[in-house]
Amino acid sequence: MAQKITIEPVTRIEGHAKVTIHLDDAGRVADARMHVVEFRGFEKFSEGRHFSEMPTLTERICGICPVSHHLASAKAIDDIVGVRPPRPARLLRELMHMGQLVQSHALSFFHLSSPDLLLGFDSDPMTRNVFGVIAAAPEAAKKGIFLRKYGQEAIAAVGGRKVHPDCCVAGGQSRTLEPKHREWLLANLKAAYEAAETGIAVLKGWMDKNPELLKTFAAFDSNYSGLVTAKGGLEHYDGFIRMVGPNGEKLEDMVDSHDYLSIIGEATEDWSYLKFPFYRPQGYPEGSYRVGPLARLNIIDDIDTPRARAEWRNFKGINNGKPVTGSMYYHYARLIEILFGLERMEQILNDPEVLSEDIYEPSSVIRPQGVGVAEAPRGTLFHHYWVDEVGRIEKVNLIIATGQNNNAMNRGVREVAKQYVKGEKIQEGMLNRVEAAIRCYDPCLSCSTHAVGRMPMVISLVSSEGRVIDQVIRSDKA
Amino acid sequence: MQMHGKYLVVAWGGRNRSDDTAVLLAMADSLAGQVAQDVEILCVPQLGPELVDDVAGADHVLFIDVHAHPSWPDLVVEEVEPTERCSTGPWYSEPGELLTMSQLLYHRRPAAWLVASRACEAGRGSTLSRRSLKLLDATRRVVLSMLPAAEPGESAGCLPRSRFSWQE
């Protein structure tokens, strides 16, 4: 008799999801799906607002990566007024962006995923959390906390506050960087590097002990997409879209952000509020692709900062130069990006123009539409606005990183379920492994559904007739 | 109970969320200049693990929040205990979790209280609802009574021994 297992809510992720695992008559996994059950509707209720409000309005989509929305939105409205902000303004934006990259990746690795790595997938769920990590590795925990704090201070230094900054306006920035903030960030950079290196050492220790799991856990071929510099280097704020295939072959390269709709389509499924973007020439689902840290490190030709480059070369060696497929390698990619973020911050903080007051270029032009694209911590973020002649929003299209990883997360869940789910009864270790496959992608479901309500996942075991025969429900308390 | 040592006030809430924000900002404003200079006041959008250093460095911590519990009194003051359970939410911590982290990381835990006043409006806005406005003065008096005053002799920080509540 065919059956279905449901995991709800998925824990240690940002947002509310559930997983259903369908078993065939022989009790083997036939299919698995991650359902995103939140709905918010930001695209709809932005209509009628003035475009100048969009950076502060859309950043409310998220409490973790508001900076990314603020920046992508700011770039879209720069486009509407036809202005490229002065270089000092772009430096400030990128400084804030790198602060967010560091704090968000630190939260994902140290707070959400390190319990699985340091304590084990099968450890007691009551202690498999940040308290358990602190007890097991207090010095690493302190460094993780410091990294998050450091990133947040960078955001506050540029944006005025740690969450939901309000500094970006059409044509530039509304505030300069104060010298005392620059000095604090430079003075604490060494400690931030040490913290990042500690994270890499912790992960490498785990990787050395788990080579087989790294190779097989949610590992599959896919396309990968992200922004690159004009020279094909790692890029998060500006650049061009690149899409590569499973063997690293370039499917698209140097695509201007304005042309994103020519290569990206969006499919829907009736069991999730989260859309399924795909590479248009290949159709859906064949054209599904991955974004985020793993994808970014898979698509680039180089990194132009020394520490991150050295680590990236190790990363490239994992699959002999071809794209790295294992989802657990997202964690390694995330830590390499923390290094890059810190190095880029150092470059910017030492740039004489970072304290400049030339941060705004006025314009009275209103063009009918604007596109802003940036690499959020979780992947590429698209903001596209259409406005009327006085600047009122007529239509909004937001394509969020987590949506672009939707099919990959579903595939990861399916692969892990097939590997670990045995029989009709749900085992806790199985449940946690399925969740860990999702956590690799560090999904931000509030962002991607544009959600109300409590964050956290249900696993249900259901027969072919639709009867639930077993269920595990998690609240937001362990 | 008169207390000595370093005081930390942590007020938290979302920006532009009517009572949720306005109470906190009004509290922070009204405390400035009225409490001893070495009382540290932090206004943050959310409690996160990055606050643990600040918490661990204090001897007494006042967490200031709003609440919307229908059965709670308008103003609640209660001692915060370390929690044994850890939230699985990704980006926020409860006051009790911060105390547990402080204990685990630094082997010290300050005495801590939560001061929570009723919020009636949490929509987008920067003004207080009428009820919260009326409550603000009582909240301010309670908080000031718990902290050392700017002028020596006025108050040395009298912290309650147990739960205290006030109903309009």
mmCIF file of N, CA and C in Angstrom, chain A residues 30 47 117 154 156 168 222 275 293 306 367 388 403 409 411 430 472:
data_model
loop_
_atom_site.group_PDB
_atom_site.id
_atom_site.type_symbol
_atom_site.label_atom_id
_atom_site.label_comp_id
_atom_site.label_asym_id
_atom_site.label_seq_id
_atom_site.Cartn_x
_atom_site.Cartn_y
_atom_site.Cartn_z
ATOM 1 N N ALA A 30 8.895 6.898 -3.294
ATOM 2 C CA ALA A 30 8.556 7.113 -4.698
ATOM 3 C C ALA A 30 8.769 8.573 -5.074
ATOM 4 N N GLU A 47 1.735 47.726 -5.558
ATOM 5 C CA GLU A 47 1.122 48.468 -6.668
ATOM 6 C C GLU A 47 0.435 49.733 -6.146
ATOM 7 N N LEU A 117 26.637 19.285 12.259
ATOM 8 C CA LEU A 117 28.011 18.906 11.955
ATOM 9 C C LEU A 117 28.807 18.598 13.219
ATOM 10 N N ALA A 154 28.792 46.602 10.338
ATOM 11 C CA ALA A 154 29.055 47.196 9.016
ATOM 12 C C ALA A 154 27.745 47.699 8.395
ATOM 13 N N ALA A 156 25.076 48.649 10.037
ATOM 14 C CA ALA A 156 24.639 49.843 10.784
ATOM 15 C C ALA A 156 25.503 51.053 10.439
ATOM 16 N N CYS A 168 19.589 53.898 1.115
ATOM 17 C CA CYS A 168 19.657 53.929 -0.346
ATOM 18 C C CYS A 168 18.478 54.716 -0.934
ATOM 19 N N SER A 222 23.175 19.636 -11.976
ATOM 20 C CA SER A 222 22.177 20.685 -12.266
ATOM 21 C C SER A 222 22.867 21.809 -13.026
ATOM 22 N N LYS A 275 7.334 29.652 -6.247
ATOM 23 C CA LYS A 275 7.445 29.385 -7.688
ATOM 24 C C LYS A 275 8.712 28.592 -8.007
ATOM 25 N N PRO A 293 25.776 30.379 -2.733
ATOM 26 C CA PRO A 293 27.238 30.259 -2.604
ATOM 27 C C PRO A 293 27.837 29.164 -3.466
ATOM 28 N N PRO A 306 43.031 37.479 -2.214
ATOM 29 C CA PRO A 306 43.955 36.342 -2.039
ATOM 30 C C PRO A 306 43.461 35.216 -1.131
ATOM 31 N N ARG A 367 11.605 56.893 -15.977
ATOM 32 C CA ARG A 367 11.483 55.954 -17.090
ATOM 33 C C ARG A 367 10.434 54.885 -16.743
ATOM 34 N N ASP A 388 4.056 54.320 -13.778
ATOM 35 C CA ASP A 388 3.353 55.219 -14.690
ATOM 36 C C ASP A 388 4.139 56.529 -14.819
ATOM 37 N N GLY A 403 13.528 30.761 -4.309
ATOM 38 C CA GLY A 403 12.673 30.208 -5.351
ATOM 39 C C GLY A 403 13.503 29.505 -6.410
ATOM 40 N N MET A 409 16.040 21.998 -3.863
ATOM 41 C CA MET A 409 15.710 21.570 -2.497
ATOM 42 C C MET A 409 14.786 20.358 -2.545
ATOM 43 N N ARG A 411 14.653 18.207 -4.928
ATOM 44 C CA ARG A 411 15.449 17.068 -5.379
ATOM 45 C C ARG A 411 16.334 16.535 -4.247
ATOM 46 N N MET A 430 16.267 10.293 10.467
ATOM 47 C CA MET A 430 15.822 10.481 9.083
ATOM 48 C C MET A 430 15.220 11.868 8.896
ATOM 49 N N VAL A 472 4.963 13.531 12.186
ATOM 50 C CA VAL A 472 5.783 14.196 13.193
ATOM 51 C C VAL A 472 5.631 15.688 12.995
#
